[in-house]
């Protein structure tokens, strides 16, 4: 069976698994939100509803659909989504579709840039450490990875702002453009550098250590020992056997780290005033804005599923001997 057909079958199996999972997650989101001790009406009024009578409150609650049971609210939301209506955001006082249109692209851009930084750095440093396991360079890279892993992402972000934006003024520290200037592709790219570096660095440690361990494990396997016994040059063994075989667990780790990448993006967006979904996630949870919170949750699950699929597909493309999903 060709690699293309294997990847297509893998995608079909994941789709059959992913659809009920996404539905279940959205259902649980509404159930947990309904169990919250906070009143979504009070969150909507933002402390300015003291003059409303009880009848006025009940009328507003009915208008906003807050008097429904959580299962009825979920069904209303789901049928709306299936017909293209994502609902109305009470936190932003505009349609959810508009909130996503304004913010989703910026979050996707930051996430892709951060992923590129993380994967590139991890592949280089992890491969060097794994192929030279036990040496001085390996110990240095591993120690650096452990040190970075111990530092919270917001500390890394604040340190990067202090060092690279305030002290050396190499990159701007916040927003999409300079104050008073129009947003252009050039200004967005310049302002993207620092948050993308911080987001990528926050994910690098586990990827470096994961690739290193995968390479060390593969280097001691029977196929590699057999290749060395046949007298193959070291470079051929490393490029033709060790690195391709270590790619599968590394790509699986990359896909598994996507939730951390999304969580890290929320912190990075807040520190750098990046206009993505990070603030929208916090605002929707604080305001118990169920339609927006549900769609962000579903999108997050979808990204994780797609990321894992992409990771497994990439592993199959690199090494056809790999069997994903059995």
CSV table of N, CA and C in Angstrom, one decimal, residues 112-248:
chain,number,residue,atom,x,y,z
A,112,UNK,N,1.5,29.0,14.4
A,112,UNK,CA,2.3,28.4,13.4
A,112,UNK,C,3.8,28.9,13.5
A,113,UNK,N,3.9,30.2,13.7
A,113,UNK,CA,5.3,30.8,13.9
A,113,UNK,C,6.0,30.2,15.1
A,114,UNK,N,5.3,30.1,16.2
A,114,UNK,CA,5.8,29.5,17.4
A,114,UNK,C,6.2,28.0,17.2
A,115,UNK,N,5.3,27.3,16.5
A,115,UNK,CA,5.6,25.9,16.2
A,115,UNK,C,6.8,25.7,15.3
A,116,UNK,N,6.9,26.6,14.3
A,116,UNK,CA,8.1,26.5,13.5
A,116,UNK,C,9.4,26.7,14.2
A,117,UNK,N,9.4,27.7,15.1
A,117,UNK,CA,10.5,27.9,16.0
A,117,UNK,C,10.8,26.7,16.8
A,118,UNK,N,9.8,26.2,17.5
A,118,UNK,CA,10.0,25.1,18.4
A,118,UNK,C,10.5,23.8,17.7
A,119,UNK,N,9.9,23.5,16.6
A,119,UNK,CA,10.3,22.2,15.9
A,119,UNK,C,11.7,22.4,15.3
A,120,UNK,N,12.0,23.5,14.7
A,120,UNK,CA,13.3,23.7,14.1
A,120,UNK,C,14.4,23.6,15.2
A,121,UNK,N,14.2,24.4,16.2
A,121,UNK,CA,15.3,24.4,17.3
A,121,UNK,C,15.4,23.0,17.9
A,122,UNK,N,14.3,22.4,18.2
A,122,UNK,CA,14.3,21.0,18.8
A,122,UNK,C,14.9,20.0,17.9
A,123,UNK,N,14.6,20.0,16.6
A,123,UNK,CA,15.2,19.0,15.7
A,123,UNK,C,16.7,19.2,15.7
A,124,UNK,N,17.2,20.4,15.6
A,124,UNK,CA,18.6,20.6,15.5
A,124,UNK,C,19.3,20.2,16.8
A,125,UNK,N,18.9,20.8,18.0
A,125,UNK,CA,19.5,20.5,19.2
A,125,UNK,C,19.3,19.1,19.7
A,126,UNK,N,18.1,18.6,19.5
A,126,UNK,CA,17.8,17.2,19.9
A,126,UNK,C,18.6,16.2,19.2
A,127,UNK,N,18.8,16.4,17.9
A,127,UNK,CA,19.5,15.5,17.0
A,127,UNK,C,21.0,15.5,17.4
A,128,UNK,N,21.5,16.7,17.7
A,128,UNK,CA,22.9,16.8,18.1
A,128,UNK,C,23.1,16.1,19.4
A,129,UNK,N,22.3,16.4,20.4
A,129,UNK,CA,22.4,15.7,21.7
A,129,UNK,C,22.3,14.2,21.6
A,130,UNK,N,21.3,13.7,20.8
A,130,UNK,CA,21.0,12.3,20.8
A,130,UNK,C,22.2,11.6,20.0
A,131,UNK,N,22.7,12.1,19.0
A,131,UNK,CA,23.7,11.5,18.2
A,131,UNK,C,25.1,11.6,18.9
A,132,UNK,N,25.2,12.5,19.9
A,132,UNK,CA,26.4,12.6,20.6
A,132,UNK,C,26.2,12.4,22.1
A,133,UNK,N,25.3,11.4,22.4
A,133,UNK,CA,24.8,11.1,23.8
A,133,UNK,C,26.0,10.8,24.7
A,134,UNK,N,26.0,11.5,25.9
A,134,UNK,CA,27.0,11.3,26.9
A,134,UNK,C,28.1,12.2,26.8
A,135,UNK,N,28.2,13.0,25.7
A,135,UNK,CA,29.3,13.9,25.5
A,135,UNK,C,29.0,15.3,26.2
A,136,UNK,N,30.0,16.1,26.1
A,136,UNK,CA,29.9,17.4,26.8
A,136,UNK,C,28.8,18.3,26.1
A,137,UNK,N,28.6,18.2,24.8
A,137,UNK,CA,27.6,19.0,24.1
A,137,UNK,C,26.2,18.4,24.5
A,138,UNK,N,26.1,17.1,24.6
A,138,UNK,CA,24.8,16.5,25.0
A,138,UNK,C,24.4,17.0,26.4
A,139,UNK,N,25.4,17.0,27.3
A,139,UNK,CA,25.1,17.4,28.7
A,139,UNK,C,24.7,18.9,28.8
A,140,UNK,N,25.4,19.7,28.0
A,140,UNK,CA,25.0,21.1,28.0
A,140,UNK,C,23.6,21.4,27.4
A,141,UNK,N,23.3,20.7,26.3
A,141,UNK,CA,22.0,20.9,25.7
A,141,UNK,C,20.9,20.4,26.6
A,142,UNK,N,21.1,19.2,27.2
A,142,UNK,CA,20.1,18.6,28.2
A,142,UNK,C,19.9,19.5,29.4
A,143,UNK,N,21.0,20.1,29.9
A,143,UNK,CA,20.9,20.9,31.1
A,143,UNK,C,20.1,22.2,30.7
A,144,UNK,N,20.4,22.7,29.5
A,144,UNK,CA,19.7,23.9,29.1
A,144,UNK,C,18.2,23.7,28.9
A,145,UNK,N,17.8,22.5,28.4
A,145,UNK,CA,16.4,22.1,28.2
A,145,UNK,C,15.7,22.0,29.6
A,146,UNK,N,16.4,21.4,30.5
A,146,UNK,CA,15.8,21.2,31.9
A,146,UNK,C,15.6,22.6,32.5
A,147,UNK,N,16.6,23.4,32.3
A,147,UNK,CA,16.5,24.8,32.9
A,147,UNK,C,15.3,25.6,32.3
A,148,UNK,N,15.2,25.5,31.0
A,148,UNK,CA,14.1,26.2,30.4
A,148,UNK,C,12.7,25.7,30.8
A,149,UNK,N,12.7,24.4,30.9
A,149,UNK,CA,11.4,23.8,31.3
A,149,UNK,C,11.0,24.2,32.7
A,150,UNK,N,11.9,24.5,33.6
A,150,UNK,CA,11.6,25.0,34.9
A,150,UNK,C,11.1,26.4,35.0
A,151,UNK,N,11.3,27.2,34.0
A,151,UNK,CA,10.9,28.6,34.0
A,151,UNK,C,9.5,28.7,33.4
A,152,UNK,N,8.6,29.3,34.1
A,152,UNK,CA,7.2,29.5,33.6
A,152,UNK,C,7.2,30.4,32.3
A,153,UNK,N,6.3,30.2,31.4
A,153,UNK,CA,6.3,30.9,30.1
A,153,UNK,C,6.2,32.4,30.3
A,154,UNK,N,5.4,32.9,31.3
A,154,UNK,CA,5.2,34.3,31.5
A,154,UNK,C,6.5,34.9,31.9
A,155,UNK,N,7.4,34.2,32.7
A,155,UNK,CA,8.7,34.7,33.1
A,155,UNK,C,9.6,34.8,31.8
A,156,UNK,N,9.5,33.8,31.0
A,156,UNK,CA,10.3,33.9,29.7
A,156,UNK,C,9.8,35.1,28.9
A,157,UNK,N,8.5,35.3,28.8
A,157,UNK,CA,8.0,36.4,28.0
A,157,UNK,C,8.4,37.8,28.6
A,158,UNK,N,8.3,37.9,29.9
A,158,UNK,CA,8.7,39.2,30.5
A,158,UNK,C,10.2,39.4,30.4
A,159,UNK,N,11.0,38.4,30.6
A,159,UNK,CA,12.4,38.5,30.4
A,159,UNK,C,12.8,38.9,29.0
A,160,UNK,N,12.1,38.3,28.0
A,160,UNK,CA,12.4,38.6,26.6
A,160,UNK,C,12.0,40.1,26.3
A,161,UNK,N,10.9,40.5,26.9
A,161,UNK,CA,10.5,42.0,26.7
A,161,UNK,C,11.6,42.9,27.3
A,162,UNK,N,12.0,42.5,28.5
A,162,UNK,CA,13.0,43.4,29.2
A,162,UNK,C,14.3,43.4,28.4
A,163,UNK,N,14.8,42.2,27.9
A,163,UNK,CA,16.1,42.1,27.3
A,163,UNK,C,16.1,42.6,25.9
A,164,UNK,N,15.1,42.1,25.1
A,164,UNK,CA,15.2,42.3,23.6
A,164,UNK,C,14.4,43.5,23.2
A,165,UNK,N,13.4,43.9,23.9
A,165,UNK,CA,12.5,45.0,23.5
A,165,UNK,C,12.9,46.3,24.3
A,166,UNK,N,13.1,46.2,25.6
A,166,UNK,CA,13.4,47.4,26.4
A,166,UNK,C,14.9,47.8,26.4
A,167,UNK,N,15.8,46.8,26.7
A,167,UNK,CA,17.2,47.0,26.8
A,167,UNK,C,17.9,47.3,25.5
A,168,UNK,N,17.8,46.3,24.6
A,168,UNK,CA,18.5,46.4,23.3
A,168,UNK,C,17.6,46.9,22.2
A,169,UNK,N,16.3,47.0,22.4
A,169,UNK,CA,15.4,47.5,21.4
A,169,UNK,C,15.5,46.8,20.0
A,170,UNK,N,15.7,45.5,20.1
A,170,UNK,CA,15.8,44.8,18.8
A,170,UNK,C,14.4,44.5,18.2
A,171,UNK,N,13.4,44.3,19.0
A,171,UNK,CA,12.1,44.0,18.5
A,171,UNK,C,11.1,44.8,19.3
A,172,UNK,N,9.9,45.2,18.7
A,172,UNK,CA,8.9,45.8,19.5
A,172,UNK,C,8.3,44.9,20.5
A,173,UNK,N,7.7,45.4,21.6
A,173,UNK,CA,7.3,44.6,22.7
A,173,UNK,C,5.9,44.3,22.8
A,174,UNK,N,5.0,44.9,22.0
A,174,UNK,CA,3.6,44.6,22.1
A,174,UNK,C,2.8,45.1,20.8
A,175,UNK,N,1.6,44.5,20.7
A,175,UNK,CA,0.7,44.9,19.6
A,175,UNK,C,1.1,44.4,18.2
A,176,UNK,N,0.4,45.0,17.2
A,176,UNK,CA,0.7,44.6,15.8
A,176,UNK,C,1.5,45.6,15.1
A,177,UNK,N,1.5,46.9,15.6
A,177,UNK,CA,2.2,47.9,14.9
A,177,UNK,C,2.5,49.0,15.9
A,178,UNK,N,3.3,50.0,15.5
A,178,UNK,CA,3.7,51.1,16.4
A,178,UNK,C,2.5,52.0,16.7
A,179,UNK,N,2.5,52.7,17.8
A,179,UNK,CA,1.3,53.5,18.2
A,179,UNK,C,1.0,54.5,17.1
A,180,UNK,N,-0.2,54.6,16.7
A,180,UNK,CA,-0.7,55.6,15.8
A,180,UNK,C,-0.5,55.2,14.3
A,181,UNK,N,0.2,54.1,14.1
A,181,UNK,CA,0.5,53.6,12.7
A,181,UNK,C,-0.5,52.6,12.3
A,182,UNK,N,-0.7,52.5,11.0
A,182,UNK,CA,-1.6,51.5,10.4
A,182,UNK,C,-0.9,50.1,10.5
A,183,UNK,N,-1.7,49.1,10.6
A,183,UNK,CA,-1.2,47.7,10.6
A,183,UNK,C,-0.9,47.3,9.2
A,184,UNK,N,0.3,46.9,8.9
A,184,UNK,CA,0.7,46.4,7.6
A,184,UNK,C,1.4,45.0,7.8
A,185,UNK,N,1.6,44.4,6.7
A,185,UNK,CA,2.3,43.0,6.7
A,185,UNK,C,3.6,43.2,7.4
A,186,UNK,N,4.4,44.2,7.0
A,186,UNK,CA,5.7,44.4,7.5
A,186,UNK,C,5.7,44.7,9.0
A,187,UNK,N,4.8,45.5,9.5
A,187,UNK,CA,4.7,45.8,10.9
A,187,UNK,C,4.3,44.6,11.7
A,188,UNK,N,3.3,43.8,11.2
A,188,UNK,CA,2.8,42.6,11.9
A,188,UNK,C,4.0,41.6,12.0
A,189,UNK,N,4.7,41.4,10.9
A,189,UNK,CA,5.9,40.5,10.9
A,189,UNK,C,6.9,40.9,11.9
A,190,UNK,N,7.2,42.2,12.0
A,190,UNK,CA,8.2,42.7,12.9
A,190,UNK,C,7.7,42.5,14.4
A,191,UNK,N,6.4,42.7,14.6
A,191,UNK,CA,5.9,42.6,16.0
A,191,UNK,C,5.7,41.1,16.3
A,192,UNK,N,5.7,40.2,15.3
A,192,UNK,CA,5.5,38.8,15.5
A,192,UNK,C,6.7,38.1,16.1
A,193,UNK,N,7.9,38.6,15.7
A,193,UNK,CA,9.1,37.9,16.0
A,193,UNK,C,9.3,37.6,17.5
A,194,UNK,N,9.1,38.5,18.4
A,194,UNK,CA,9.3,38.3,19.8
A,194,UNK,C,8.3,37.3,20.4
A,195,UNK,N,7.0,37.5,20.2
A,195,UNK,CA,6.1,36.5,20.8
A,195,UNK,C,6.2,35.1,20.2
A,196,UNK,N,6.6,35.0,18.9
A,196,UNK,CA,6.8,33.7,18.3
A,196,UNK,C,8.0,33.0,18.9
A,197,UNK,N,9.1,33.8,19.2
A,197,UNK,CA,10.3,33.2,19.8
A,197,UNK,C,10.0,32.7,21.2
A,198,UNK,N,9.2,33.5,22.0
A,198,UNK,CA,8.9,33.2,23.3
A,198,UNK,C,8.0,31.9,23.3
A,199,UNK,N,7.0,31.9,22.5
A,199,UNK,CA,6.1,30.8,22.4
A,199,UNK,C,6.8,29.5,22.0
A,200,UNK,N,7.7,29.6,21.0
A,200,UNK,CA,8.5,28.5,20.6
A,200,UNK,C,9.4,28.0,21.6
A,201,UNK,N,10.1,28.9,22.3
A,201,UNK,CA,11.1,28.5,23.4
A,201,UNK,C,10.4,27.8,24.5
A,202,UNK,N,9.1,28.2,24.8
A,202,UNK,CA,8.4,27.6,25.9
A,202,UNK,C,8.1,26.1,25.6
A,203,UNK,N,8.1,25.7,24.3
A,203,UNK,CA,7.8,24.3,24.0
A,203,UNK,C,9.0,23.5,23.6
A,204,UNK,N,10.2,24.2,23.5
A,204,UNK,CA,11.4,23.5,23.0
A,204,UNK,C,11.9,22.4,24.0
A,205,UNK,N,11.9,22.7,25.3
A,205,UNK,CA,12.6,21.7,26.2
A,205,UNK,C,12.1,20.3,26.1
A,206,UNK,N,10.8,20.0,26.2
A,206,UNK,CA,10.3,18.6,26.1
A,206,UNK,C,10.6,18.0,24.7
A,207,UNK,N,10.5,18.9,23.7
A,207,UNK,CA,10.8,18.4,22.3
A,207,UNK,C,12.3,18.0,22.1
A,208,UNK,N,13.2,18.8,22.7
A,208,UNK,CA,14.6,18.4,22.6
A,208,UNK,C,14.8,17.1,23.4
A,209,UNK,N,14.4,17.0,24.6
A,209,UNK,CA,14.6,15.8,25.4
A,209,UNK,C,13.9,14.6,24.8
A,210,UNK,N,12.7,14.8,24.2
A,210,UNK,CA,12.0,13.7,23.6
A,210,UNK,C,12.8,13.2,22.4
A,211,UNK,N,13.2,14.0,21.5
A,211,UNK,CA,14.0,13.6,20.4
A,211,UNK,C,15.3,12.9,20.8
A,212,UNK,N,16.0,13.5,21.8
A,212,UNK,CA,17.2,12.9,22.2
A,212,UNK,C,17.0,11.5,22.7
A,213,UNK,N,16.0,11.3,23.6
A,213,UNK,CA,15.7,9.9,24.1
A,213,UNK,C,15.3,9.0,23.0
A,214,UNK,N,14.6,9.5,22.0
A,214,UNK,CA,14.2,8.6,20.9
A,214,UNK,C,15.4,8.2,20.1
A,215,UNK,N,16.3,9.1,19.8
A,215,UNK,CA,17.5,8.8,19.1
A,215,UNK,C,18.4,7.8,19.8
A,216,UNK,N,18.6,8.0,21.2
A,216,UNK,CA,19.4,7.1,22.0
A,216,UNK,C,18.8,5.7,22.0
A,217,UNK,N,17.4,5.6,22.0
A,217,UNK,CA,16.8,4.3,22.0
A,217,UNK,C,17.0,3.6,20.7
A,218,UNK,N,16.8,4.3,19.6
A,218,UNK,CA,16.9,3.8,18.3
A,218,UNK,C,18.4,3.3,18.0
A,219,UNK,N,19.3,4.1,18.5
A,219,UNK,CA,20.8,3.8,18.3
A,219,UNK,C,21.2,2.5,18.9
A,220,UNK,N,20.4,2.1,19.9
A,220,UNK,CA,20.7,0.8,20.6
A,220,UNK,C,19.9,-0.4,20.1
A,221,UNK,N,19.1,-0.2,19.1
A,221,UNK,CA,18.2,-1.2,18.6
A,221,UNK,C,18.9,-2.2,17.6
A,222,UNK,N,18.3,-3.4,17.4
A,222,UNK,CA,18.9,-4.4,16.6
A,222,UNK,C,19.1,-4.0,15.2
A,223,UNK,N,18.2,-3.3,14.5
A,223,UNK,CA,18.5,-2.9,13.1
A,223,UNK,C,19.7,-2.0,13.0
A,224,UNK,N,19.9,-1.1,13.9
A,224,UNK,CA,21.0,-0.2,13.9
A,224,UNK,C,22.3,-0.9,14.1
A,225,UNK,N,22.3,-1.8,15.1
A,225,UNK,CA,23.5,-2.6,15.4
A,225,UNK,C,23.8,-3.5,14.2
A,226,UNK,N,22.8,-4.0,13.5
A,226,UNK,CA,23.1,-4.8,12.3
A,226,UNK,C,23.7,-3.9,11.2
A,227,UNK,N,23.2,-2.7,11.0
A,227,UNK,CA,23.7,-1.8,10.0
A,227,UNK,C,25.2,-1.5,10.3
A,228,UNK,N,25.5,-1.3,11.6
A,228,UNK,CA,26.9,-1.0,11.9
A,228,UNK,C,27.8,-2.2,11.7
A,229,UNK,N,27.2,-3.4,12.0
A,229,UNK,CA,28.0,-4.7,11.9
A,229,UNK,C,28.3,-4.9,10.4
A,230,UNK,N,27.4,-4.4,9.5
A,230,UNK,CA,27.7,-4.6,8.0
A,230,UNK,C,28.8,-3.6,7.5
A,231,UNK,N,29.2,-2.7,8.4
A,231,UNK,CA,30.3,-1.8,8.0
A,231,UNK,C,29.8,-0.5,7.4
A,232,UNK,N,28.6,-0.2,7.5
A,232,UNK,CA,28.1,1.0,6.9
A,232,UNK,C,28.7,2.2,7.6
A,233,UNK,N,29.0,3.3,6.8
A,233,UNK,CA,29.6,4.5,7.4
A,233,UNK,C,28.7,5.1,8.5
A,234,UNK,N,29.3,5.8,9.4
A,234,UNK,CA,28.5,6.4,10.5
A,234,UNK,C,27.4,7.3,10.0
A,235,UNK,N,27.8,8.2,9.0
A,235,UNK,CA,26.8,9.1,8.5
A,235,UNK,C,25.6,8.4,7.9
A,236,UNK,N,25.9,7.3,7.1
A,236,UNK,CA,24.8,6.6,6.5
A,236,UNK,C,23.9,6.0,7.5
A,237,UNK,N,24.5,5.4,8.6
A,237,UNK,CA,23.7,4.8,9.7
A,237,UNK,C,22.8,5.9,10.3
A,238,UNK,N,23.4,7.1,10.6
A,238,UNK,CA,22.6,8.1,11.3
A,238,UNK,C,21.5,8.7,10.4
A,239,UNK,N,21.8,9.0,9.1
A,239,UNK,CA,20.8,9.6,8.3
A,239,UNK,C,19.8,8.6,7.7
A,240,UNK,N,20.3,7.4,7.5
A,240,UNK,CA,19.4,6.4,6.8
A,240,UNK,C,18.6,5.5,7.8
A,241,UNK,N,19.1,5.4,9.0
A,241,UNK,CA,18.5,4.5,10.0
A,241,UNK,C,18.0,5.2,11.3
A,242,UNK,N,18.9,5.8,12.0
A,242,UNK,CA,18.6,6.4,13.3
A,242,UNK,C,17.6,7.5,13.2
A,243,UNK,N,17.9,8.5,12.4
A,243,UNK,CA,17.0,9.7,12.4
A,243,UNK,C,15.6,9.4,11.8
A,244,UNK,N,15.5,8.6,10.7
A,244,UNK,CA,14.1,8.3,10.3
A,244,UNK,C,13.3,7.5,11.3
A,245,UNK,N,14.0,6.5,12.0
A,245,UNK,CA,13.3,5.7,13.0
A,245,UNK,C,12.9,6.6,14.2
A,246,UNK,N,13.7,7.6,14.5
A,246,UNK,CA,13.4,8.4,15.7
A,246,UNK,C,12.4,9.5,15.4
A,247,UNK,N,12.1,9.6,14.1
A,247,UNK,CA,11.1,10.7,13.7
A,247,UNK,C,9.7,10.4,14.2
A,248,UNK,N,9.3,9.1,14.2
A,248,UNK,CA,7.9,8.8,14.6
A,248,UNK,C,7.6,9.3,16.0
